CSV table of C-alpha atoms in Angstrom, one decimal:
chain,number,residue,atom,x,y,z
A,1,UNK,CA,16.1,-12.4,1.6
A,2,UNK,CA,17.6,-13.5,-1.7
A,3,UNK,CA,19.9,-11.1,-3.5
A,4,UNK,CA,17.8,-11.8,-6.6
A,5,UNK,CA,14.5,-10.8,-5.1
A,6,UNK,CA,13.1,-7.5,-6.1
A,7,UNK,CA,9.6,-7.6,-4.4
A,8,UNK,CA,8.6,-9.0,-1.0
A,9,UNK,CA,4.9,-9.4,-0.3
A,10,UNK,CA,3.5,-9.5,3.2
A,11,UNK,CA,-0.1,-10.7,2.9
A,12,UNK,CA,-2.4,-10.2,6.0
A,13,UNK,CA,0.0,-11.2,8.7
A,14,UNK,CA,-1.5,-12.5,11.9
A,15,UNK,CA,1.5,-11.9,14.2
A,16,UNK,CA,4.2,-9.3,14.3
A,17,UNK,CA,7.7,-9.5,12.7
A,18,UNK,CA,10.8,-9.9,14.8
A,19,UNK,CA,12.6,-6.7,15.8
A,20,UNK,CA,15.6,-6.0,17.9
A,21,UNK,CA,16.7,-9.0,20.0
A,22,UNK,CA,19.6,-8.6,22.3
A,23,UNK,CA,22.6,-10.6,21.1
A,24,UNK,CA,20.9,-12.3,18.2
A,25,UNK,CA,20.6,-10.3,14.9
A,26,UNK,CA,19.5,-13.3,13.1
A,27,UNK,CA,16.0,-13.0,14.6
A,28,UNK,CA,15.6,-9.3,13.5
A,29,UNK,CA,13.2,-9.7,10.6
A,30,UNK,CA,12.6,-5.9,10.4
A,31,UNK,CA,16.4,-5.3,9.9
A,32,UNK,CA,16.3,-7.8,7.0
A,33,UNK,CA,13.4,-5.9,5.4
A,34,UNK,CA,15.3,-2.7,5.9
A,35,UNK,CA,18.4,-4.1,4.2
A,36,UNK,CA,16.3,-5.4,1.4
A,37,UNK,CA,14.8,-2.0,0.7
A,38,UNK,CA,18.3,-0.5,0.9
A,39,UNK,CA,19.2,-2.8,-2.0
A,40,UNK,CA,16.5,-1.0,-4.0
A,41,UNK,CA,13.8,-3.6,-3.4
A,42,UNK,CA,10.0,-3.2,-3.1
A,43,UNK,CA,7.8,-4.1,-0.2
A,44,UNK,CA,4.2,-4.7,-0.6
A,45,UNK,CA,1.9,-5.0,2.5
A,46,UNK,CA,-1.7,-6.0,2.7
A,47,UNK,CA,-3.1,-5.7,6.2
A,48,UNK,CA,-6.5,-6.3,7.6
A,49,UNK,CA,-8.0,-4.0,10.3
A,50,UNK,CA,-8.5,-6.8,12.8
A,51,UNK,CA,-4.8,-7.8,12.7
A,52,UNK,CA,-3.1,-4.4,12.4
A,53,UNK,CA,-3.0,-3.9,16.2
A,54,UNK,CA,-0.7,-7.0,16.6
A,55,UNK,CA,1.9,-5.5,14.3
A,56,UNK,CA,3.9,-3.2,16.5
A,57,UNK,CA,7.3,-3.6,14.9
A,58,UNK,CA,6.1,-3.7,11.4
A,59,UNK,CA,4.0,-0.6,12.0
A,60,UNK,CA,7.0,1.3,13.5
A,61,UNK,CA,9.0,0.3,10.4
A,62,UNK,CA,6.4,1.6,8.1
A,63,UNK,CA,6.2,4.9,10.0
A,64,UNK,CA,9.7,5.5,8.6
A,65,UNK,CA,8.1,5.3,5.2
A,66,UNK,CA,5.4,7.8,6.1
A,67,UNK,CA,2.5,5.4,6.7
A,68,UNK,CA,0.5,4.4,9.7
A,69,UNK,CA,-2.5,2.1,10.2
A,70,UNK,CA,-5.8,2.7,12.1
A,71,UNK,CA,-6.4,-0.7,13.7
A,72,UNK,CA,-9.9,-2.2,14.2
A,73,UNK,CA,-11.3,0.6,12.1
A,74,UNK,CA,-13.4,-0.2,9.0
A,75,UNK,CA,-14.4,2.0,6.1
A,76,UNK,CA,-18.1,2.0,5.3
A,77,UNK,CA,-19.7,3.8,2.4
A,78,UNK,CA,-23.3,3.0,1.4
A,79,UNK,CA,-23.1,5.3,-1.6
A,80,UNK,CA,-19.9,3.7,-3.0
A,81,UNK,CA,-19.9,0.0,-2.4
A,82,UNK,CA,-20.9,-3.2,-4.3
A,83,UNK,CA,-22.2,-4.9,-1.1
A,84,UNK,CA,-25.3,-4.2,0.9
A,85,UNK,CA,-23.4,-3.7,4.1
A,86,UNK,CA,-21.4,-0.9,2.5
A,87,UNK,CA,-18.0,-2.4,3.3
A,88,UNK,CA,-16.9,-3.6,-0.3
A,89,UNK,CA,-15.6,-0.1,-1.1
A,90,UNK,CA,-15.4,1.3,-4.6
A,91,UNK,CA,-12.3,3.3,-4.2
A,92,UNK,CA,-11.5,6.8,-5.6
A,93,UNK,CA,-8.4,7.2,-7.7
A,94,UNK,CA,-5.6,9.6,-6.8
A,95,UNK,CA,-5.1,12.8,-8.6
A,96,UNK,CA,-3.4,12.8,-12.0
A,97,UNK,CA,0.4,13.4,-12.2
A,98,UNK,CA,1.1,12.0,-8.7
A,99,UNK,CA,3.2,8.9,-7.9
A,100,UNK,CA,0.1,6.9,-6.9
A,101,UNK,CA,-1.6,7.7,-10.2
A,102,UNK,CA,1.3,6.2,-12.1
A,103,UNK,CA,0.1,2.8,-11.1
A,104,UNK,CA,-2.9,2.9,-13.4
A,105,UNK,CA,-1.9,5.2,-16.3
A,106,UNK,CA,-2.8,2.5,-18.8
A,107,UNK,CA,-6.4,2.3,-17.6
A,108,UNK,CA,-6.9,6.1,-17.0
A,109,UNK,CA,-7.1,6.7,-20.7
A,110,UNK,CA,-10.2,4.5,-21.0
A,111,UNK,CA,-13.5,6.1,-21.5
A,112,UNK,CA,-14.8,4.5,-18.3
A,113,UNK,CA,-12.1,3.5,-15.8
A,114,UNK,CA,-12.9,0.0,-14.2
A,115,UNK,CA,-13.7,0.0,-10.5
A,116,UNK,CA,-11.2,-1.0,-7.8
A,117,UNK,CA,-12.6,-2.8,-4.8
A,118,UNK,CA,-11.4,-2.9,-1.3
A,119,UNK,CA,-13.4,-5.1,1.0
A,120,UNK,CA,-13.1,-4.7,4.8
A,121,UNK,CA,-10.7,-1.8,4.3
A,122,UNK,CA,-8.9,0.2,7.0
A,123,UNK,CA,-8.0,3.8,6.6
A,124,UNK,CA,-4.2,4.7,6.4
A,125,UNK,CA,-2.5,7.9,7.4
A,126,UNK,CA,0.2,9.7,5.5
A,127,UNK,CA,2.5,11.3,8.0
A,128,UNK,CA,3.7,14.3,5.9
A,129,UNK,CA,2.3,16.4,3.1
A,130,UNK,CA,2.1,14.8,-0.3
A,131,UNK,CA,5.1,15.5,-2.5
A,132,UNK,CA,7.2,16.6,0.6
A,133,UNK,CA,10.1,14.3,1.6
A,134,UNK,CA,11.5,13.0,4.8
A,135,UNK,CA,15.2,13.7,5.0
A,136,UNK,CA,15.0,14.7,1.4
A,137,UNK,CA,14.6,11.2,0.0
A,138,UNK,CA,11.2,9.6,0.8
A,139,UNK,CA,7.9,10.7,-0.8
A,140,UNK,CA,4.5,9.3,-0.1
A,141,UNK,CA,1.4,9.4,-2.3
A,142,UNK,CA,-2.1,7.9,-2.0
A,143,UNK,CA,-2.9,5.3,-4.7
A,144,UNK,CA,-6.6,4.6,-3.7
A,145,UNK,CA,-8.9,6.7,-1.5
A,146,UNK,CA,-12.3,6.5,0.0
A,147,UNK,CA,-14.9,8.9,-1.3
A,148,UNK,CA,-16.2,11.9,0.7
A,149,UNK,CA,-19.3,10.0,1.8
A,150,UNK,CA,-17.3,7.3,3.6
A,151,UNK,CA,-17.6,6.7,7.3
A,152,UNK,CA,-15.4,5.0,9.8
A,153,UNK,CA,-16.8,2.0,11.8
A,154,UNK,CA,-15.0,1.4,15.1
A,155,UNK,CA,-16.2,-0.6,18.0
A,156,UNK,CA,-19.7,-0.8,16.4
A,157,UNK,CA,-20.0,3.0,16.2
A,158,UNK,CA,-19.9,5.1,13.0
A,159,UNK,CA,-18.3,8.4,12.6
A,160,UNK,CA,-17.5,10.8,9.7
A,161,UNK,CA,-14.4,9.9,7.7
A,162,UNK,CA,-14.5,11.5,4.2
A,163,UNK,CA,-11.9,10.9,1.7
A,164,UNK,CA,-8.8,9.2,3.2
A,165,UNK,CA,-6.0,6.9,1.8
A,166,UNK,CA,-6.8,3.2,1.6
A,167,UNK,CA,-3.6,2.3,-0.4
A,168,UNK,CA,-0.4,4.3,-0.5
A,169,UNK,CA,3.0,4.1,-2.2
A,170,UNK,CA,6.2,5.5,-0.8
A,171,UNK,CA,9.4,6.0,-2.8
A,172,UNK,CA,12.9,6.4,-1.5
A,173,UNK,CA,15.4,8.0,-4.1
A,174,UNK,CA,19.1,7.6,-4.1
A,175,UNK,CA,21.7,9.0,-6.5
A,176,UNK,CA,24.7,6.8,-7.4
A,177,UNK,CA,27.1,7.6,-10.3
A,178,UNK,CA,24.8,10.3,-11.5
A,179,UNK,CA,21.9,7.8,-11.8
A,180,UNK,CA,18.7,7.7,-9.7
A,181,UNK,CA,17.7,4.5,-8.0
A,182,UNK,CA,14.4,3.8,-6.1
A,183,UNK,CA,13.0,1.7,-3.4
A,184,UNK,CA,9.3,1.4,-2.9
A,185,UNK,CA,6.7,0.5,-0.1
A,186,UNK,CA,3.2,-0.2,-1.2
A,187,UNK,CA,0.7,-0.4,1.7
A,188,UNK,CA,-2.9,-1.4,1.6
A,189,UNK,CA,-5.5,-1.4,4.4
A,190,UNK,CA,-7.4,-4.3,2.9
A,191,UNK,CA,-6.2,-7.9,2.8
A,192,UNK,CA,-9.3,-8.7,0.7
A,193,UNK,CA,-7.8,-6.5,-2.1
A,194,UNK,CA,-6.2,-9.7,-3.5
A,195,UNK,CA,-9.3,-11.8,-3.2
A,196,UNK,CA,-9.3,-14.0,-6.3
A,197,UNK,CA,-12.8,-12.9,-7.2
A,198,UNK,CA,-11.5,-9.3,-7.6
A,199,UNK,CA,-8.3,-10.2,-9.3
A,200,UNK,CA,-9.7,-12.5,-11.9
A,201,UNK,CA,-12.7,-10.4,-12.9
A,202,UNK,CA,-12.4,-8.2,-15.9
A,203,UNK,CA,-14.8,-5.8,-14.2
A,204,UNK,CA,-12.3,-4.6,-11.6
A,205,UNK,CA,-8.9,-3.0,-11.9
A,206,UNK,CA,-7.3,-4.7,-8.8
A,207,UNK,CA,-5.1,-6.9,-10.9
A,208,UNK,CA,-4.1,-4.0,-13.3
A,209,UNK,CA,-2.8,-2.0,-10.3
A,210,UNK,CA,-0.8,-5.0,-9.0
A,211,UNK,CA,0.7,-5.6,-12.5
A,212,UNK,CA,1.7,-2.0,-12.9
A,213,UNK,CA,3.3,-2.2,-9.3
A,214,UNK,CA,5.4,-5.1,-10.5
A,215,UNK,CA,6.4,-3.3,-13.7
A,216,UNK,CA,7.3,-0.2,-11.8
A,217,UNK,CA,9.1,-1.6,-8.9
A,218,UNK,CA,10.5,-4.8,-10.5
A,219,UNK,CA,12.1,-2.8,-13.3
A,220,UNK,CA,10.8,-5.3,-15.8
A,221,UNK,CA,9.8,-4.3,-19.3
A,222,UNK,CA,7.9,-7.5,-19.8
A,223,UNK,CA,6.0,-9.2,-17.0
């Protein structure tokens, strides 16, 4: 990964990334991602429920950042959806004054916040309590959640789900020469989040959240 790169995007991978291979570190793609994040980079992952079960190495890597997937599980919410099948979810925003909420501060002041849509979304798990940190450095926060009326659809059967994370952000903090530096991992359980219809519409906030992610993690004042 180029030394100049600040953000790596993994968009709906079909197959897993290379892990430990005896005697050949050049094939270890997970180690390269780890090194990139150690250089204060940002990783953005969009994953679909039907492919998540194939991503053993990537999933184990994301566990270190406090995130796990629920493969083959879809979120359905007939009360909060823009589609008749209940699977184009209108997400709920995270609580104010959290790391996740910082990705839409510029639109939270509007009289009516625009909707953010996650089609064919998979619920995510946060592995430790919000605002707590693993080894004192990594914190995890939901960015977008399902509403309390949401249900989980797995193997053709529905079950109660409620409000769970659909997009999360993790931040690793390091201190060097009395200055704080950050690495980030943004994970989303919907590959359709970046559907052009959602990103180009002024009706939805999908693009706004991505712009703010770039601004936050890329450390750029002007996009």
